[in-house]
Short mmCIF file of C-alpha atoms and ligand atoms in Angstrom, two decimals:
data_model
loop_
_atom_site.label_atom_id
_atom_site.label_comp_id
_atom_site.label_asym_id
_atom_site.label_seq_id
_atom_site.Cartn_x
_atom_site.Cartn_y
_atom_site.Cartn_z
CA MET A 1 14.15 4.56 20.11
CA SER A 2 11.97 4.38 17.04
CA GLN A 3 8.30 5.13 17.36
CA LYS A 4 5.77 2.35 16.77
CA ARG A 5 3.91 3.35 13.63
CA ILE A 6 1.59 0.36 13.26
CA ILE A 7 0.30 -1.96 15.97
CA VAL A 8 -1.96 -4.83 14.92
CA GLU A 9 -3.66 -6.49 17.90
CA ASN A 10 -5.55 -9.79 17.80
CA LEU A 11 -6.91 -8.97 14.38
CA ALA A 12 -9.56 -11.28 12.94
CA LYS A 13 -11.76 -11.22 9.86
CA ASN A 14 -14.58 -13.63 9.09
CA TYR A 15 -16.50 -13.66 5.85
CA LYS A 16 -20.01 -15.02 5.73
CA ASN A 17 -21.05 -16.82 2.57
CA GLY A 18 -24.64 -17.81 3.12
CA ARG A 19 -24.44 -20.06 6.17
CA ALA A 20 -20.76 -20.82 5.85
CA ASN A 21 -18.37 -18.78 7.93
CA LEU A 22 -14.90 -18.39 6.50
CA VAL A 23 -12.08 -17.35 8.81
CA ALA A 24 -9.83 -15.27 6.55
CA LEU A 25 -7.70 -13.85 9.37
CA ASP A 26 -7.33 -15.32 12.83
CA ASN A 27 -5.85 -13.48 15.82
CA VAL A 28 -2.94 -11.74 14.07
CA SER A 29 -0.69 -9.43 16.11
CA PHE A 30 2.52 -7.58 15.22
CA SER A 31 3.97 -4.10 15.13
CA LEU A 32 6.12 -2.02 12.81
CA ASN A 33 8.25 1.04 13.59
CA GLU A 34 8.45 4.23 11.60
CA GLY A 35 11.06 4.08 8.84
CA GLU A 36 11.01 0.28 8.77
CA ASP A 37 9.83 -2.14 6.14
CA MET A 38 8.09 -5.50 6.25
CA ALA A 39 7.31 -8.23 3.76
CA ILE A 40 4.25 -10.43 4.10
CA ILE A 41 4.58 -13.80 2.41
CA GLY A 42 2.26 -16.82 2.31
CA PRO A 43 0.27 -19.11 0.01
CA SER A 44 -2.65 -17.96 -2.11
CA GLY A 45 -5.80 -17.54 -0.04
CA SER A 46 -3.89 -17.34 3.26
CA GLY A 47 -5.24 -13.87 4.16
CA LYS A 48 -2.50 -11.47 3.01
CA THR A 49 -4.71 -9.04 1.08
CA THR A 50 -7.33 -9.21 3.84
CA LEU A 51 -4.66 -8.19 6.36
CA LEU A 52 -3.32 -5.35 4.22
CA ASN A 53 -6.81 -3.99 3.56
CA LEU A 54 -7.55 -3.96 7.29
CA ILE A 55 -4.32 -2.11 8.07
CA GLY A 56 -5.16 0.45 5.39
CA GLY A 57 -8.73 0.91 6.61
CA LEU A 58 -10.18 -0.33 3.31
CA ASP A 59 -12.13 -2.92 5.26
CA ARG A 60 -13.23 -3.45 8.85
CA PRO A 61 -12.16 -6.32 11.12
CA THR A 62 -14.49 -8.76 12.86
CA LYS A 63 -12.28 -8.46 15.95
CA GLY A 64 -9.13 -6.71 17.09
CA LYS A 65 -7.44 -3.36 16.65
CA VAL A 66 -5.30 -1.53 14.13
CA ILE A 67 -3.45 1.25 15.92
CA ILE A 68 -1.73 3.76 13.69
CA ASN A 69 0.19 6.65 15.23
CA ASN A 70 -1.45 5.83 18.57
CA GLN A 71 -4.98 5.91 17.13
CA ASP A 72 -7.24 2.86 16.81
CA ILE A 73 -8.51 3.31 13.26
CA THR A 74 -11.14 0.59 13.61
CA ARG A 75 -13.12 3.03 15.77
CA LEU A 76 -13.24 5.77 13.14
CA LYS A 77 -16.51 6.53 11.35
CA ASP A 78 -16.55 6.00 7.57
CA LYS A 79 -15.93 9.64 6.75
CA GLU A 80 -13.09 10.00 9.23
CA LEU A 81 -11.62 6.76 7.94
CA SER A 82 -11.54 7.90 4.33
CA LYS A 83 -9.91 11.16 5.38
CA PHE A 84 -7.37 9.19 7.39
CA ARG A 85 -6.62 6.96 4.37
CA ASN A 86 -6.19 9.92 2.08
CA GLN A 87 -3.75 11.65 4.43
CA THR A 88 -1.82 8.81 6.03
CA ILE A 89 -1.73 5.79 3.72
CA GLY A 90 -0.40 5.23 0.23
CA PHE A 91 -1.65 2.19 -1.66
CA VAL A 92 0.09 0.36 -4.50
CA PHE A 93 -1.81 -2.44 -6.22
CA GLN A 94 -0.75 -5.42 -8.29
CA PHE A 95 -2.58 -4.17 -11.39
CA PHE A 96 -1.71 -0.50 -10.88
CA ASN A 97 -5.34 0.77 -10.77
CA LEU A 98 -4.60 3.87 -12.87
CA GLN A 99 -7.47 5.80 -14.45
CA GLU A 100 -7.09 5.05 -18.15
CA TYR A 101 -8.71 8.26 -19.36
CA LEU A 102 -6.36 10.44 -17.33
CA LYS A 103 -2.77 11.29 -18.17
CA ALA A 104 0.03 10.11 -15.87
CA TYR A 105 0.34 13.43 -14.04
CA GLU A 106 -3.45 13.71 -13.67
CA ASN A 107 -3.53 10.28 -12.04
CA VAL A 108 -0.94 11.47 -9.53
CA MET A 109 -2.99 14.62 -8.84
CA ILE A 110 -6.16 12.75 -7.78
CA PRO A 111 -5.35 12.13 -4.08
CA MET A 112 -4.22 15.75 -3.73
CA LEU A 113 -7.43 17.10 -5.25
CA PHE A 114 -9.39 14.89 -2.81
CA ALA A 115 -7.38 16.46 0.01
CA GLY A 116 -8.43 19.92 -1.15
CA ILE A 117 -5.08 21.02 -2.57
CA LYS A 118 -5.31 23.65 -5.32
CA PRO A 119 -5.03 22.18 -8.83
CA SER A 120 -2.02 24.35 -9.73
CA LYS A 121 -0.14 23.21 -6.59
CA ALA A 122 -1.23 19.60 -7.13
CA LYS A 123 0.06 19.67 -10.70
CA GLU A 124 3.42 21.06 -9.60
CA LYS A 125 3.82 18.36 -6.97
CA ALA A 126 2.65 15.60 -9.34
CA GLU A 127 5.40 16.62 -11.75
CA LYS A 128 8.01 16.51 -8.97
CA LEU A 129 6.84 13.07 -7.86
CA ILE A 130 6.91 11.73 -11.41
CA GLU A 131 10.43 13.08 -11.77
CA SER A 132 11.42 11.32 -8.53
CA VAL A 133 10.39 7.96 -10.00
CA GLY A 134 12.40 8.72 -13.13
CA LEU A 135 9.56 9.34 -15.57
CA ALA A 136 9.61 13.10 -16.18
CA ASP A 137 9.42 12.54 -19.94
CA ARG A 138 6.26 10.42 -19.60
CA GLU A 139 4.07 12.71 -17.51
CA ASN A 140 1.72 13.49 -20.40
CA TYR A 141 1.30 9.86 -21.44
CA TYR A 142 -1.91 7.92 -20.89
CA PRO A 143 -1.56 4.60 -19.01
CA ARG A 144 -2.01 2.59 -22.24
CA GLN A 145 1.08 4.31 -23.63
CA LEU A 146 3.21 3.16 -20.68
CA SER A 147 4.91 -0.17 -19.96
CA GLY A 148 3.92 -2.20 -16.88
CA GLY A 149 6.98 -1.02 -14.97
CA GLU A 150 6.27 2.58 -15.92
CA MET A 151 2.62 2.29 -14.88
CA GLN A 152 3.68 0.89 -11.53
CA ARG A 153 6.11 3.79 -11.00
CA ILE A 154 3.31 6.27 -11.79
CA ALA A 155 1.11 4.40 -9.30
CA ILE A 156 3.88 4.75 -6.72
CA ALA A 157 4.15 8.48 -7.44
CA ARG A 158 0.38 8.67 -6.87
CA SER A 159 0.65 6.73 -3.60
CA LEU A 160 3.15 9.34 -2.34
CA ALA A 161 1.02 12.33 -3.32
CA ASN A 162 -0.05 13.31 0.20
CA ASP A 163 3.24 12.38 1.90
CA PRO A 164 1.89 9.21 3.54
CA LYS A 165 3.35 7.83 6.73
CA ILE A 166 2.61 4.30 5.57
CA LEU A 167 2.90 2.64 2.17
CA LEU A 168 0.98 -0.59 1.60
CA ALA A 169 1.73 -2.55 -1.55
CA ASP A 170 -0.07 -5.72 -2.65
CA GLU A 171 2.27 -7.70 -4.92
CA PRO A 172 3.61 -4.55 -6.56
CA THR A 173 6.26 -6.38 -8.57
CA ALA A 174 4.28 -9.46 -9.60
CA ASN A 175 3.63 -8.16 -13.12
CA LEU A 176 7.03 -6.62 -13.71
CA ASP A 177 10.26 -7.86 -15.26
CA LYS A 178 13.33 -8.19 -13.06
CA GLU A 179 14.73 -4.75 -13.78
CA SER A 180 11.43 -2.92 -13.25
CA ALA A 181 10.88 -4.88 -10.03
CA GLN A 182 14.34 -3.86 -8.82
CA ASN A 183 13.49 -0.27 -9.67
CA VAL A 184 10.30 -0.37 -7.60
CA LEU A 185 12.11 -1.92 -4.62
CA GLU A 186 14.75 0.82 -4.78
CA ILE A 187 12.05 3.49 -4.63
CA PHE A 188 10.50 1.77 -1.58
CA ASP A 189 13.90 1.59 0.08
CA ARG A 190 14.52 5.27 -0.57
CA ILE A 191 11.24 6.46 0.96
CA THR A 192 11.73 4.20 3.98
CA LYS A 193 15.22 5.56 4.66
CA ASP A 194 14.82 9.18 3.56
CA SER A 195 11.27 10.00 4.67
CA GLY A 196 10.71 7.55 7.54
CA VAL A 197 7.77 5.94 5.75
CA SER A 198 6.78 2.49 7.05
CA VAL A 199 6.42 0.15 4.09
CA ILE A 200 4.54 -3.17 4.00
CA VAL A 201 4.77 -5.27 0.85
CA ILE A 202 2.97 -8.51 0.04
CA THR A 203 5.01 -10.77 -2.17
CA HIS A 204 5.14 -14.38 -3.35
CA ASP A 205 8.80 -14.07 -4.22
CA PRO A 206 11.32 -15.32 -1.61
CA ASN A 207 14.12 -13.34 -3.31
CA ILE A 208 12.20 -10.09 -2.82
CA CYS A 209 11.32 -11.08 0.73
CA LYS A 210 14.99 -11.27 1.66
CA LYS A 211 15.45 -7.56 1.08
CA PHE A 212 13.11 -6.61 3.93
CA LYS A 213 14.08 -6.01 7.55
CA ASN A 214 10.94 -7.69 8.91
CA ILE A 215 9.20 -10.70 7.39
CA ILE A 216 5.96 -12.33 8.47
CA HIS A 217 4.65 -15.60 7.10
CA ILE A 218 0.88 -16.01 6.89
CA ARG A 219 -0.75 -19.42 6.65
CA ASP A 220 -4.48 -20.14 7.02
CA GLY A 221 -5.07 -16.64 8.35
CA LYS A 222 -2.44 -16.93 11.08
CA ILE A 223 1.16 -15.82 11.51
CA SER A 224 3.28 -18.93 11.19
CA LYS A 225 6.93 -19.47 12.08
CA LYS A 226 7.75 -20.37 8.47
N1 LIG B 1 -15.08 -10.41 0.17
C1 LIG B 1 -14.88 -11.69 0.47
N2 LIG B 1 -15.94 -12.50 0.75
C2 LIG B 1 -15.75 -13.80 1.08
N3 LIG B 1 -14.55 -14.39 1.19
C3 LIG B 1 -13.46 -13.64 0.94
C4 LIG B 1 -13.56 -12.26 0.56
N4 LIG B 1 -12.30 -11.76 0.37
C5 LIG B 1 -11.47 -12.80 0.61
N5 LIG B 1 -12.15 -13.92 0.94
C6 LIG B 1 -11.56 -15.22 1.30
O1 LIG B 1 -10.62 -15.02 2.35
C7 LIG B 1 -9.46 -15.82 2.17
C8 LIG B 1 -8.22 -14.94 2.16
O2 LIG B 1 -8.24 -14.12 0.99
P1 LIG B 1 -7.09 -13.08 0.64
O3 LIG B 1 -7.51 -12.33 -0.55
O4 LIG B 1 -6.74 -12.31 1.86
O5 LIG B 1 -5.88 -14.08 0.29
P2 LIG B 1 -4.40 -13.76 -0.22
O6 LIG B 1 -3.45 -14.34 0.77
O7 LIG B 1 -4.27 -12.32 -0.54
O8 LIG B 1 -4.32 -14.63 -1.57
P3 LIG B 1 -3.57 -14.32 -2.99
O9 LIG B 1 -2.11 -14.62 -2.74
O10 LIG B 1 -4.19 -15.33 -3.90
O11 LIG B 1 -3.85 -12.90 -3.37
C9 LIG B 1 -9.67 -16.59 0.86
O12 LIG B 1 -10.08 -17.89 1.18
C10 LIG B 1 -10.76 -15.82 0.16
O13 LIG B 1 -11.56 -16.66 -0.63
MG1 LIG B 2 -4.00 -11.24 -2.32
#
């Protein structure tokens, strides 16, 4: 039987704005196995990014647990949490978040340098990763010299730098044309099947949603049936 990679238990997040209390996420529970993928779909403002950021340890919940590989990450101290993120989670963002003054391969090296990997080794691996997303001939380009689809593939190469167990992607195809989006989804599919990575993708697009084994609908901070 597959191992549970992610368990989300009664997760809640409130934001305080002055006196007002906004419930962004309300008692959300689900789990995901290793080597499986999941799409999160729901209207704007429903809590999707909030949920993904809590799973990735970018933010802390008001209530509930996020258990990853049998460890409740909400109990980790800040320093332990950032180490955990660096080693276990890959993030892909809607607007790529590449460093504009660094070349493509240097962007991919960053998480490895943070992890203490030697620059020569990091460079070698960055080149391999860039090759695996089909952009070997672009490794010396700066982000501004790349198309949106190419930037997103470099961002994916970066997210895989430290061989994450989990890939979290927030609308990774929203700014891409159909072919580039297809390309990105194929890469996600490959790492799920070949490396047992658990992939969670937020999307607004029902056609993209259909390609995922698990789908959860979020509405007003809660999991809804549809
Ligand atoms: N830092 C914050 N402080 C206060 N309120 C916040 C904060 N971040 C998010 N919110 C609120 O929480 C709710 C959920 O936001 P979230 O970003 O998770 O939505 P989303 O489903 O990702 O929306 P979209 O599809 O537009 O990206 C929104 O009402 C938002 O205004
Ligand atoms: Mg969002």
